[in-house]
Amino acid sequence: MIYLDNNATTRVHEEVVEAMAPFLAEEYGNPSTGYPLGKRSREAVDRAREQVAEMIGALPEEIIFTSCGTESDNAAIASALAAQPGKRHLVTSSVEHSAIILFARALAPDLEVTELPVTTDGHIDPDALAAAIRPDTALVTLMWANNETGIIQPVLEAAQIARKAGVLFHTDAVNAAGKIPISVSEGNIDMLSLSGHKFHAPKGVGALYLRRGVPYKPLLSGGGQEEGRRAGTEAVPQVVALGKAAELARQRLAGNGAGKLAELRDLLEERLFAAIEGIHRNGTAEHRLPNTSHLSIDNVPAGDLLILTSEKDLCISSGSACSTGKRDPSRIMQAMGHSDERALSSIRLSVSSMNTRDEITDAADIIISAVEKIRSLRPQTNGPVIVAQ
Ligand code: PLP
């Protein structure tokens, strides 16, 4: 198997498995208890908090552990609204993850949402952001990098604009963390979401960075865990795993980890662009994650391509959501102004530090022969889609 779908999820690093294993077995204490078994769990959670904080240049007390990126995103929006009862307007972008967009839209009519458009390169316009902020804006939330296209938004500039306007700023860094260096140390980011399974920790653990001094109202109430900011007994094994994964990611990035990802991604693109005619990169080549390649191939429906590539045990994904056999064009591609046809022929290839150059060249060969097969079965027109068997 060749796994090139690391924006969907990642393999758990073996050092992460090792770090969390004792907490699935003999170290099962509740961190809120005072005897040695519980105290050891508390110490492990505290250490993980330091490791996550260090990855993003935050203070340990600014890290709240959550169950996933979705919870962190939802909690950021919910808190901004609960803490500022008079403010009922939110500014975001049209290319956010559904954990932001659907949660915000569901709050209508009590919340008015401005979804900033993006250029064909996938970026928001900072001037449009400044113009969209109103006196009743509770929050600006803008993703650090898009999960589908890998496009990196001008987050630090946006955070500065929000700060100048006196508005809270949140960023969904779920698909950026671990792939590029991320730092909150400039001080304009008030909240930031992370998710462990995107950088080699297991699923089911995330974090919300909350800048010291920012008012906060919890999404989950109950026990006083996480300093009263997120109730629920800490998932100690997962939290330990997140801490270890954060430490490893920080070390990788300090050692040119992003450059190494880009080498693999560029090798893949080089091979594909040399062999396939009518192949297009979606979005800017510069401001994007070093691990992500989002491509459209003329006259090659992504659904057909994915059937053939998965037969060869190559894991990649399309930009389209497939439900009940019907393929919908990606709303991200639509927001970037692309045609439905181009959206329906888009694929996402996302590498990780665990991929090898041999895997990349084999993957390119599999994609190239799948494209040739589909094209040989399909007229070179905009004819109906033939689904390969
Ligand atoms: N935000 C972005 C940008 C994502 O890519 C994802 C996951 O795909 C999420 C939020 C949700 O994270 P989780 O799967 O941990 O809930």
mmCIF file of C-alpha atoms and ligand atoms in Angstrom:
data_model
loop_
_atom_site.group_PDB
_atom_site.id
_atom_site.type_symbol
_atom_site.label_atom_id
_atom_site.label_comp_id
_atom_site.label_asym_id
_atom_site.label_seq_id
_atom_site.Cartn_x
_atom_site.Cartn_y
_atom_site.Cartn_z
ATOM 1 C CA MET A 1 0.000 0.000 0.000
ATOM 2 C CA ILE A 2 1.116 3.555 -0.688
ATOM 3 C CA TYR A 3 -0.516 6.156 1.517
ATOM 4 C CA LEU A 4 -0.696 9.668 0.054
ATOM 5 C CA ASP A 5 -3.718 10.947 1.938
ATOM 6 C CA ASN A 6 -2.026 12.563 4.895
ATOM 7 C CA ASN A 7 -4.361 15.561 4.970
ATOM 8 C CA ALA A 8 -7.190 13.127 5.783
ATOM 9 C CA THR A 9 -5.260 11.491 8.586
ATOM 10 C CA THR A 10 -1.778 10.209 9.346
ATOM 11 C CA ARG A 11 -0.201 7.028 10.594
ATOM 12 C CA VAL A 12 0.568 7.120 14.314
ATOM 13 C CA HIS A 13 4.319 7.459 14.813
ATOM 14 C CA GLU A 14 5.848 4.470 16.583
ATOM 15 C CA GLU A 15 7.450 6.695 19.242
ATOM 16 C CA VAL A 16 3.971 8.102 19.882
ATOM 17 C CA VAL A 17 2.583 4.590 20.331
ATOM 18 C CA GLU A 18 5.411 3.832 22.762
ATOM 19 C CA ALA A 19 4.781 7.016 24.751
ATOM 20 C CA MET A 20 1.048 6.411 25.139
ATOM 21 C CA ALA A 21 1.147 2.631 25.698
ATOM 22 C CA PRO A 22 1.774 2.682 29.479
ATOM 23 C CA PHE A 23 -1.270 4.941 29.900
ATOM 24 C CA LEU A 24 -3.463 2.370 28.163
ATOM 25 C CA ALA A 25 -2.175 -0.323 30.533
ATOM 26 C CA GLU A 26 -0.758 0.046 34.018
ATOM 27 C CA GLU A 27 -0.865 3.867 34.289
ATOM 28 C CA TYR A 28 -4.645 4.197 34.284
ATOM 29 C CA GLY A 29 -5.031 6.763 37.083
ATOM 30 C CA ASN A 30 -7.454 9.663 36.914
ATOM 31 C CA PRO A 31 -5.314 12.845 36.876
ATOM 32 C CA SER A 32 -7.722 14.499 39.345
ATOM 33 C CA THR A 33 -6.868 12.025 42.117
ATOM 34 C CA GLY A 34 -4.180 12.582 44.735
ATOM 35 C CA TYR A 35 -2.488 9.171 45.151
ATOM 36 C CA PRO A 36 0.665 8.308 43.186
ATOM 37 C CA LEU A 37 -1.161 6.514 40.335
ATOM 38 C CA GLY A 38 -3.276 9.610 39.686
ATOM 39 C CA LYS A 39 -0.379 11.991 40.207
ATOM 40 C CA ARG A 40 1.644 10.222 37.528
ATOM 41 C CA SER A 41 -1.227 10.727 35.078
ATOM 42 C CA ARG A 42 -1.386 14.413 36.071
ATOM 43 C CA GLU A 43 2.352 14.795 35.478
ATOM 44 C CA ALA A 44 2.018 13.138 32.064
ATOM 45 C CA VAL A 45 -0.804 15.515 31.089
ATOM 46 C CA ASP A 46 1.227 18.509 32.305
ATOM 47 C CA ARG A 47 4.233 17.387 30.266
ATOM 48 C CA ALA A 48 2.047 16.999 27.150
ATOM 49 C CA ARG A 49 0.712 20.513 27.697
ATOM 50 C CA GLU A 50 4.272 21.830 27.684
ATOM 51 C CA GLN A 51 5.095 19.905 24.510
ATOM 52 C CA VAL A 52 2.040 21.214 22.631
ATOM 53 C CA ALA A 53 2.684 24.758 23.884
ATOM 54 C CA GLU A 54 6.272 24.577 22.734
ATOM 55 C CA MET A 55 5.245 23.504 19.227
ATOM 56 C CA ILE A 56 3.303 26.738 18.696
ATOM 57 C CA GLY A 57 5.240 29.157 20.874
ATOM 58 C CA ALA A 58 2.527 29.361 23.560
ATOM 59 C CA LEU A 59 2.501 29.061 27.343
ATOM 60 C CA PRO A 60 1.407 25.681 28.781
ATOM 61 C CA GLU A 61 -1.562 27.271 30.574
ATOM 62 C CA GLU A 62 -2.793 28.556 27.204
ATOM 63 C CA ILE A 63 -3.436 24.986 25.962
ATOM 64 C CA ILE A 64 -6.830 23.329 26.480
ATOM 65 C CA PHE A 65 -7.054 19.656 25.490
ATOM 66 C CA THR A 66 -10.130 18.684 23.464
ATOM 67 C CA SER A 67 -11.391 15.584 21.674
ATOM 68 C CA CYS A 68 -10.654 16.735 18.107
ATOM 69 C CA GLY A 69 -10.204 19.669 15.749
ATOM 70 C CA THR A 70 -13.950 19.956 15.294
ATOM 71 C CA GLU A 71 -14.486 20.444 19.018
ATOM 72 C CA SER A 72 -11.744 23.074 19.162
ATOM 73 C CA ASP A 73 -13.296 24.969 16.231
ATOM 74 C CA ASN A 74 -16.825 24.776 17.651
ATOM 75 C CA ALA A 75 -15.615 25.802 21.112
ATOM 76 C CA ALA A 76 -13.780 28.864 19.758
ATOM 77 C CA ILE A 77 -16.895 30.179 18.020
ATOM 78 C CA ALA A 78 -19.226 29.299 20.883
ATOM 79 C CA SER A 79 -16.969 30.999 23.404
ATOM 80 C CA ALA A 80 -16.543 34.189 21.374
ATOM 81 C CA LEU A 81 -20.332 34.508 21.192
ATOM 82 C CA ALA A 82 -21.047 33.536 24.807
ATOM 83 C CA ALA A 83 -18.380 35.881 26.149
ATOM 84 C CA GLN A 84 -19.659 38.867 24.119
ATOM 85 C CA PRO A 85 -23.465 38.713 24.307
ATOM 86 C CA GLY A 86 -23.976 41.960 22.390
ATOM 87 C CA LYS A 87 -22.008 40.825 19.353
ATOM 88 C CA ARG A 88 -23.744 38.618 16.820
ATOM 89 C CA HIS A 89 -21.635 38.842 13.664
ATOM 90 C CA LEU A 90 -18.841 36.543 12.547
ATOM 91 C CA VAL A 91 -16.357 36.921 9.678
ATOM 92 C CA THR A 92 -14.848 33.866 8.069
ATOM 93 C CA SER A 93 -13.893 32.657 4.594
ATOM 94 C CA SER A 94 -15.794 30.643 2.012
ATOM 95 C CA VAL A 95 -13.164 27.887 2.072
ATOM 96 C CA GLU A 96 -13.248 26.967 5.767
ATOM 97 C CA HIS A 97 -13.669 23.395 6.963
ATOM 98 C CA SER A 98 -17.237 22.357 7.732
ATOM 99 C CA ALA A 99 -16.315 22.350 11.453
ATOM 100 C CA ILE A 100 -16.359 26.155 11.137
ATOM 101 C CA ILE A 101 -18.839 26.838 8.332
ATOM 102 C CA LEU A 102 -21.602 24.436 9.354
ATOM 103 C CA PHE A 103 -21.340 25.284 13.057
ATOM 104 C CA ALA A 104 -21.556 29.016 12.285
ATOM 105 C CA ARG A 105 -24.388 28.640 9.764
ATOM 106 C CA ALA A 106 -26.367 26.530 12.236
ATOM 107 C CA LEU A 107 -26.438 29.483 14.642
ATOM 108 C CA ALA A 108 -28.527 31.561 12.204
ATOM 109 C CA PRO A 109 -30.682 33.597 12.655
ATOM 110 C CA ASP A 110 -28.985 34.484 15.970
ATOM 111 C CA LEU A 111 -25.655 34.885 14.209
ATOM 112 C CA GLU A 112 -24.921 36.724 10.986
ATOM 113 C CA VAL A 113 -22.023 35.186 9.089
ATOM 114 C CA THR A 114 -19.908 36.960 6.453
ATOM 115 C CA GLU A 115 -18.058 34.406 4.306
ATOM 116 C CA LEU A 116 -15.240 36.243 2.534
ATOM 117 C CA PRO A 117 -14.689 35.180 -1.085
ATOM 118 C CA VAL A 118 -11.319 33.880 -2.269
ATOM 119 C CA THR A 119 -9.352 34.470 -5.469
ATOM 120 C CA THR A 120 -8.701 31.629 -7.954
ATOM 121 C CA ASP A 121 -5.446 31.219 -6.054
ATOM 122 C CA GLY A 122 -7.518 30.419 -2.979
ATOM 123 C CA HIS A 123 -6.638 33.470 -0.843
ATOM 124 C CA ILE A 124 -8.839 35.942 0.932
ATOM 125 C CA ASP A 125 -8.167 39.635 0.378
ATOM 126 C CA PRO A 126 -6.985 41.269 3.637
ATOM 127 C CA ASP A 127 -8.617 44.568 2.600
ATOM 128 C CA ALA A 128 -11.951 42.785 2.196
ATOM 129 C CA LEU A 129 -11.506 41.374 5.695
ATOM 130 C CA ALA A 130 -10.867 44.823 7.137
ATOM 131 C CA ALA A 131 -13.972 46.137 5.348
ATOM 132 C CA ALA A 132 -16.148 43.255 6.602
ATOM 133 C CA ILE A 133 -15.471 43.877 10.313
ATOM 134 C CA ARG A 134 -18.341 45.705 12.070
ATOM 135 C CA PRO A 135 -18.879 47.045 15.573
ATOM 136 C CA ASP A 136 -20.931 43.913 16.366
ATOM 137 C CA THR A 137 -18.334 41.439 15.034
ATOM 138 C CA ALA A 138 -17.621 38.890 17.746
ATOM 139 C CA LEU A 139 -14.944 36.898 15.954
ATOM 140 C CA VAL A 140 -12.848 36.618 12.830
ATOM 141 C CA THR A 141 -11.979 32.995 12.075
ATOM 142 C CA LEU A 142 -9.669 32.151 9.196
ATOM 143 C CA MET A 143 -8.018 28.798 8.518
ATOM 144 C CA TRP A 144 -4.218 28.637 8.465
ATOM 145 C CA ALA A 145 -4.171 26.195 5.556
ATOM 146 C CA ASN A 146 -6.897 24.570 3.542
ATOM 147 C CA ASN A 147 -7.220 20.812 4.004
ATOM 148 C CA GLU A 148 -8.182 20.223 0.370
ATOM 149 C CA THR A 149 -5.926 22.534 -1.644
ATOM 150 C CA GLY A 150 -3.206 23.161 0.938
ATOM 151 C CA ILE A 151 -3.476 26.910 0.277
ATOM 152 C CA ILE A 152 -2.026 28.964 3.136
ATOM 153 C CA GLN A 153 -3.999 32.059 4.138
ATOM 154 C CA PRO A 154 -2.397 35.357 5.240
ATOM 155 C CA VAL A 155 -3.262 34.488 8.839
ATOM 156 C CA LEU A 156 -0.777 36.722 10.634
ATOM 157 C CA GLU A 157 -1.870 39.733 8.588
ATOM 158 C CA ALA A 158 -5.532 38.892 9.196
ATOM 159 C CA ALA A 159 -4.883 38.527 12.936
ATOM 160 C CA GLN A 160 -3.270 41.960 12.964
ATOM 161 C CA ILE A 161 -6.268 43.475 11.177
ATOM 162 C CA ALA A 162 -8.655 41.908 13.695
ATOM 163 C CA ARG A 163 -6.555 43.085 16.638
ATOM 164 C CA LYS A 164 -6.459 46.642 15.280
ATOM 165 C CA ALA A 165 -10.244 46.561 15.031
ATOM 166 C CA GLY A 166 -10.518 45.164 18.585
ATOM 167 C CA VAL A 167 -12.063 41.877 17.415
ATOM 168 C CA LEU A 168 -11.142 38.377 18.624
ATOM 169 C CA PHE A 169 -9.244 36.249 16.088
ATOM 170 C CA HIS A 170 -9.282 32.451 15.769
ATOM 171 C CA THR A 171 -7.445 30.252 13.293
ATOM 172 C CA ASP A 172 -8.140 26.647 12.364
ATOM 173 C CA ALA A 173 -4.593 25.327 12.088
ATOM 174 C CA VAL A 174 -5.703 21.689 11.994
ATOM 175 C CA ASN A 175 -4.169 20.934 8.620
ATOM 176 C CA ALA A 176 -1.184 23.256 8.956
ATOM 177 C CA ALA A 177 0.201 22.068 12.287
ATOM 178 C CA GLY A 178 3.062 19.639 11.944
ATOM 179 C CA LYS A 179 3.570 20.507 8.252
ATOM 180 C CA ILE A 180 4.818 24.081 8.559
ATOM 181 C CA PRO A 181 6.105 26.031 11.563
ATOM 182 C CA ILE A 182 3.233 27.690 13.399
ATOM 183 C CA SER A 183 3.686 30.298 16.062
ATOM 184 C CA VAL A 184 1.323 32.406 18.111
ATOM 185 C CA SER A 185 4.191 34.403 19.587
ATOM 186 C CA GLU A 186 3.362 37.613 17.678
ATOM 187 C CA GLY A 187 0.432 37.874 20.075
ATOM 188 C CA ASN A 188 -2.430 38.740 17.693
ATOM 189 C CA ILE A 189 -3.920 35.234 17.546
ATOM 190 C CA ASP A 190 -6.430 34.769 20.339
ATOM 191 C CA MET A 191 -7.431 31.157 19.661
ATOM 192 C CA LEU A 192 -6.019 28.365 17.499
ATOM 193 C CA SER A 193 -7.273 24.826 16.815
ATOM 194 C CA LEU A 194 -5.149 21.696 16.456
ATOM 195 C CA SER A 195 -5.899 18.016 15.907
ATOM 196 C CA GLY A 196 -3.527 15.170 16.760
ATOM 197 C CA HIS A 197 -4.401 12.743 13.972
ATOM 198 C CA LYS A 198 -3.141 15.173 11.329
ATOM 199 C CA PHE A 199 0.424 14.945 12.651
ATOM 200 C CA HIS A 200 0.989 11.350 13.660
ATOM 201 C CA ALA A 201 -0.946 11.175 16.950
ATOM 202 C CA PRO A 202 -4.093 9.028 17.153
ATOM 203 C CA LYS A 203 -7.602 10.207 16.389
ATOM 204 C CA GLY A 204 -9.709 11.561 19.228
ATOM 205 C CA VAL A 205 -7.493 14.287 20.646
ATOM 206 C CA GLY A 206 -7.025 17.935 19.811
ATOM 207 C CA ALA A 207 -6.183 21.210 21.467
ATOM 208 C CA LEU A 208 -7.410 24.758 21.592
ATOM 209 C CA TYR A 209 -4.858 27.478 22.217
ATOM 210 C CA LEU A 210 -6.429 30.294 24.204
ATOM 211 C CA ARG A 211 -4.259 33.383 24.597
ATOM 212 C CA ARG A 212 -3.817 34.399 28.226
ATOM 213 C CA GLY A 213 -6.375 37.010 29.209
ATOM 214 C CA VAL A 214 -8.897 36.215 26.456
ATOM 215 C CA PRO A 215 -12.351 35.746 27.990
ATOM 216 C CA TYR A 216 -13.566 32.170 27.638
ATOM 217 C CA LYS A 217 -16.861 30.339 28.089
ATOM 218 C CA PRO A 218 -16.615 26.547 27.872
ATOM 219 C CA LEU A 219 -18.540 24.450 25.392
ATOM 220 C CA LEU A 220 -18.652 21.490 27.807
ATOM 221 C CA SER A 221 -19.517 22.084 31.450
ATOM 222 C CA GLY A 222 -19.239 19.620 34.299
ATOM 223 C CA GLY A 223 -16.095 18.686 36.231
ATOM 224 C CA GLY A 224 -13.504 21.398 36.645
ATOM 225 C CA GLN A 225 -10.904 19.837 34.326
ATOM 226 C CA GLU A 226 -8.658 22.031 32.157
ATOM 227 C CA GLU A 227 -9.016 24.859 34.706
ATOM 228 C CA GLY A 228 -12.778 24.819 34.207
ATOM 229 C CA ARG A 229 -12.426 25.392 30.473
ATOM 230 C CA ARG A 230 -13.282 21.879 29.216
ATOM 231 C CA ALA A 231 -15.100 19.418 31.423
ATOM 232 C CA GLY A 232 -14.535 15.683 31.111
ATOM 233 C CA THR A 233 -11.879 13.376 32.516
ATOM 234 C CA GLU A 234 -8.714 13.878 30.510
ATOM 235 C CA ALA A 235 -8.061 11.223 27.828
ATOM 236 C CA VAL A 236 -4.611 10.657 29.286
ATOM 237 C CA PRO A 237 -3.209 8.200 26.663
ATOM 238 C CA GLN A 238 -4.351 10.404 23.772
ATOM 239 C CA VAL A 239 -3.120 13.572 25.470
ATOM 240 C CA VAL A 240 0.283 11.985 26.070
ATOM 241 C CA ALA A 241 0.305 10.936 22.409
ATOM 242 C CA LEU A 242 -0.536 14.458 21.267
ATOM 243 C CA GLY A 243 2.314 15.824 23.370
ATOM 244 C CA LYS A 244 4.821 13.363 21.930
ATOM 245 C CA ALA A 245 3.589 13.970 18.364
ATOM 246 C CA ALA A 246 3.949 17.726 18.920
ATOM 247 C CA GLU A 247 7.504 17.271 20.152
ATOM 248 C CA LEU A 248 8.402 15.125 17.146
ATOM 249 C CA ALA A 249 6.765 17.596 14.741
ATOM 250 C CA ARG A 250 8.689 20.488 16.278
ATOM 251 C CA GLN A 251 11.947 18.586 15.886
ATOM 252 C CA ARG A 252 11.154 17.632 12.289
ATOM 253 C CA LEU A 253 10.301 21.212 11.366
ATOM 254 C CA ALA A 254 13.441 22.542 13.073
ATOM 255 C CA GLY A 255 15.417 20.089 10.893
ATOM 256 C CA ASN A 256 14.019 21.224 7.511
ATOM 257 C CA GLY A 257 10.984 18.942 7.759
ATOM 258 C CA ALA A 258 8.926 21.235 5.543
ATOM 259 C CA GLY A 259 11.672 21.237 2.889
ATOM 260 C CA LYS A 260 11.750 17.436 2.900
ATOM 261 C CA LEU A 261 7.970 17.272 2.422
ATOM 262 C CA ALA A 262 8.238 19.734 -0.471
ATOM 263 C CA GLU A 263 10.912 17.586 -2.136
ATOM 264 C CA LEU A 264 8.569 14.588 -2.156
ATOM 265 C CA ARG A 265 5.583 16.655 -3.299
ATOM 266 C CA ASP A 266 7.641 18.318 -6.057
ATOM 267 C CA LEU A 267 8.986 14.974 -7.280
ATOM 268 C CA LEU A 268 5.424 13.709 -7.569
ATOM 269 C CA GLU A 269 4.275 16.801 -9.466
ATOM 270 C CA GLU A 270 7.320 16.722 -11.740
ATOM 271 C CA ARG A 271 6.530 13.137 -12.767
ATOM 272 C CA LEU A 272 2.839 13.786 -13.308
ATOM 273 C CA PHE A 273 3.269 17.037 -15.223
ATOM 274 C CA ALA A 274 5.921 15.451 -17.484
ATOM 275 C CA ALA A 275 3.705 12.507 -18.421
ATOM 276 C CA ILE A 276 0.151 13.847 -18.445
ATOM 277 C CA GLU A 277 -1.248 16.455 -20.796
ATOM 278 C CA GLY A 278 -4.007 18.730 -19.571
ATOM 279 C CA ILE A 279 -3.027 18.565 -15.905
ATOM 280 C CA HIS A 280 -3.506 21.684 -13.771
ATOM 281 C CA ARG A 281 -2.512 22.745 -10.300
ATOM 282 C CA ASN A 282 -5.374 24.304 -8.354
ATOM 283 C CA GLY A 283 -4.409 27.409 -6.443
ATOM 284 C CA THR A 284 -1.096 29.153 -6.062
ATOM 285 C CA ALA A 285 2.136 27.163 -6.263
ATOM 286 C CA GLU A 286 3.843 29.349 -3.659
ATOM 287 C CA HIS A 287 1.603 29.824 -0.662
ATOM 288 C CA ARG A 288 0.603 26.242 -0.031
ATOM 289 C CA LEU A 289 1.460 23.416 2.326
ATOM 290 C CA PRO A 290 4.700 21.674 1.358
ATOM 291 C CA ASN A 291 3.013 18.275 1.498
ATOM 292 C CA THR A 292 -0.085 18.959 -0.628
ATOM 293 C CA SER A 293 -0.702 18.759 -4.337
ATOM 294 C CA HIS A 294 -4.201 19.545 -5.568
ATOM 295 C CA LEU A 295 -4.572 18.824 -9.264
ATOM 296 C CA SER A 296 -7.235 18.612 -11.937
ATOM 297 C CA ILE A 297 -6.787 16.395 -14.979
ATOM 298 C CA ASP A 298 -8.813 17.228 -18.109
ATOM 299 C CA ASN A 299 -11.296 14.588 -19.161
ATOM 300 C CA VAL A 300 -10.457 12.363 -16.186
ATOM 301 C CA PRO A 301 -13.249 12.284 -13.598
ATOM 302 C CA ALA A 302 -11.724 11.960 -10.130
ATOM 303 C CA GLY A 303 -14.222 9.246 -9.206
ATOM 304 C CA ASP A 304 -12.966 7.040 -12.042
ATOM 305 C CA LEU A 305 -9.352 7.734 -11.202
ATOM 306 C CA LEU A 306 -9.863 6.849 -7.544
ATOM 307 C CA ILE A 307 -11.414 3.508 -8.442
ATOM 308 C CA LEU A 308 -8.384 2.557 -10.534
ATOM 309 C CA THR A 309 -5.781 3.856 -8.101
ATOM 310 C CA SER A 310 -7.376 2.160 -5.124
ATOM 311 C CA GLU A 311 -7.303 -1.136 -7.047
ATOM 312 C CA LYS A 312 -3.521 -0.655 -7.010
ATOM 313 C CA ASP A 313 -3.588 0.043 -3.270
ATOM 314 C CA LEU A 314 -2.731 3.703 -3.682
ATOM 315 C CA CYS A 315 -4.584 5.874 -1.157
ATOM 316 C CA ILE A 316 -5.384 9.342 -2.502
ATOM 317 C CA SER A 317 -8.550 11.372 -2.422
ATOM 318 C CA SER A 318 -10.691 13.533 -4.617
ATOM 319 C CA GLY A 319 -11.851 17.010 -3.803
ATOM 320 C CA SER A 320 -15.437 15.917 -4.099
ATOM 321 C CA ALA A 321 -17.703 14.619 -1.415
ATOM 322 C CA CYS A 322 -19.335 11.419 -2.554
ATOM 323 C CA SER A 323 -22.718 10.675 -1.093
ATOM 324 C CA THR A 324 -25.139 7.969 -2.151
ATOM 325 C CA GLY A 325 -23.331 7.441 -5.418
ATOM 326 C CA LYS A 326 -23.724 11.080 -6.433
ATOM 327 C CA ARG A 327 -20.542 13.109 -6.669
ATOM 328 C CA ASP A 328 -20.836 16.761 -5.748
ATOM 329 C CA PRO A 329 -18.266 19.268 -6.951
ATOM 330 C CA SER A 330 -16.056 20.480 -4.115
ATOM 331 C CA ARG A 331 -17.372 23.697 -2.582
ATOM 332 C CA ILE A 332 -13.770 24.809 -2.131
ATOM 333 C CA MET A 333 -13.147 24.559 -5.883
ATOM 334 C CA GLN A 334 -16.435 26.337 -6.520
ATOM 335 C CA ALA A 335 -15.441 29.104 -4.116
ATOM 336 C CA MET A 336 -12.197 29.516 -6.088
ATOM 337 C CA GLY A 337 -14.300 30.079 -9.198
ATOM 338 C CA HIS A 338 -13.563 26.786 -10.954
ATOM 339 C CA SER A 339 -16.082 25.023 -13.187
ATOM 340 C CA ASP A 340 -17.916 21.957 -11.925
ATOM 341 C CA GLU A 341 -16.081 19.908 -14.519
ATOM 342 C CA ARG A 342 -12.678 20.981 -13.214
ATOM 343 C CA ALA A 343 -13.848 20.461 -9.629
ATOM 344 C CA LEU A 344 -15.064 16.950 -10.436
ATOM 345 C CA SER A 345 -11.701 16.088 -11.944
ATOM 346 C CA SER A 346 -9.687 17.284 -8.946
ATOM 347 C CA ILE A 347 -7.545 15.023 -6.807
ATOM 348 C CA ARG A 348 -5.610 15.642 -3.625
ATOM 349 C CA LEU A 349 -2.242 14.049 -3.016
ATOM 350 C CA SER A 350 -0.787 14.655 0.423
ATOM 351 C CA VAL A 351 2.542 13.241 1.553
ATOM 352 C CA SER A 352 4.097 12.854 4.993
ATOM 353 C CA SER A 353 7.610 12.433 6.347
ATOM 354 C CA MET A 354 6.933 8.681 6.388
ATOM 355 C CA ASN A 355 6.753 8.490 2.574
ATOM 356 C CA THR A 356 9.815 7.455 0.574
ATOM 357 C CA ARG A 357 10.988 8.612 -2.865
ATOM 358 C CA ASP A 358 10.337 5.107 -4.218
ATOM 359 C CA GLU A 359 6.734 5.320 -3.063
ATOM 360 C CA ILE A 360 6.377 8.659 -4.796
ATOM 361 C CA THR A 361 7.673 7.392 -8.136
ATOM 362 C CA ASP A 362 5.515 4.242 -7.889
ATOM 363 C CA ALA A 363 2.472 6.377 -7.052
ATOM 364 C CA ALA A 364 3.149 8.616 -10.051
ATOM 365 C CA ASP A 365 3.338 5.534 -12.317
ATOM 366 C CA ILE A 366 0.022 4.222 -10.965
ATOM 367 C CA ILE A 367 -1.701 7.574 -11.542
ATOM 368 C CA ILE A 368 -0.228 7.971 -15.028
ATOM 369 C CA SER A 369 -1.390 4.542 -16.203
ATOM 370 C CA ALA A 370 -4.833 5.067 -14.635
ATOM 371 C CA VAL A 371 -5.177 8.374 -16.510
ATOM 372 C CA GLU A 372 -4.170 6.692 -19.786
ATOM 373 C CA LYS A 373 -6.710 3.914 -19.235
ATOM 374 C CA ILE A 374 -9.558 6.320 -18.468
ATOM 375 C CA ARG A 375 -8.740 8.496 -21.462
ATOM 376 C CA SER A 376 -8.595 5.481 -23.769
ATOM 377 C CA LEU A 377 -12.124 4.565 -22.667
ATOM 378 C CA ARG A 378 -13.493 8.073 -22.833
ATOM 379 C CA PRO A 379 -13.871 10.385 -25.830
ATOM 380 C CA GLN A 380 -11.750 13.548 -25.603
ATOM 381 C CA THR A 381 -14.831 15.691 -25.267
ATOM 382 C CA ASN A 382 -16.953 16.798 -22.417
ATOM 383 C CA GLY A 383 -19.034 13.675 -22.817
ATOM 384 C CA PRO A 384 -20.800 11.792 -20.084
ATOM 385 C CA VAL A 385 -18.701 10.316 -17.332
ATOM 386 C CA ILE A 386 -17.822 6.658 -17.836
ATOM 387 C CA VAL A 387 -17.343 5.010 -14.486
ATOM 388 C CA ALA A 388 -14.484 2.523 -14.666
ATOM 389 C CA GLN A 389 -15.205 -0.899 -13.193
HETATM 390 N N1 PLP B 1 -10.328 21.724 10.276
HETATM 391 C C1 PLP B 1 -9.608 21.294 9.235
HETATM 392 C C2 PLP B 1 -8.905 22.287 8.371
HETATM 393 C C3 PLP B 1 -9.512 19.926 8.972
HETATM 394 O O1 PLP B 1 -8.794 19.511 7.932
HETATM 395 C C4 PLP B 1 -10.187 19.021 9.813
HETATM 396 C C5 PLP B 1 -10.178 17.568 9.532
HETATM 397 O O2 PLP B 1 -10.239 17.143 8.388
HETATM 398 C C6 PLP B 1 -10.914 19.528 10.899
HETATM 399 C C7 PLP B 1 -10.969 20.888 11.103
HETATM 400 C C8 PLP B 1 -11.618 18.619 11.847
HETATM 401 O O3 PLP B 1 -10.679 17.934 12.652
HETATM 402 P P1 PLP B 1 -11.074 16.585 13.394
HETATM 403 O O4 PLP B 1 -11.130 15.519 12.355
HETATM 404 O O5 PLP B 1 -9.971 16.346 14.376
HETATM 405 O O6 PLP B 1 -12.368 16.822 14.058
#
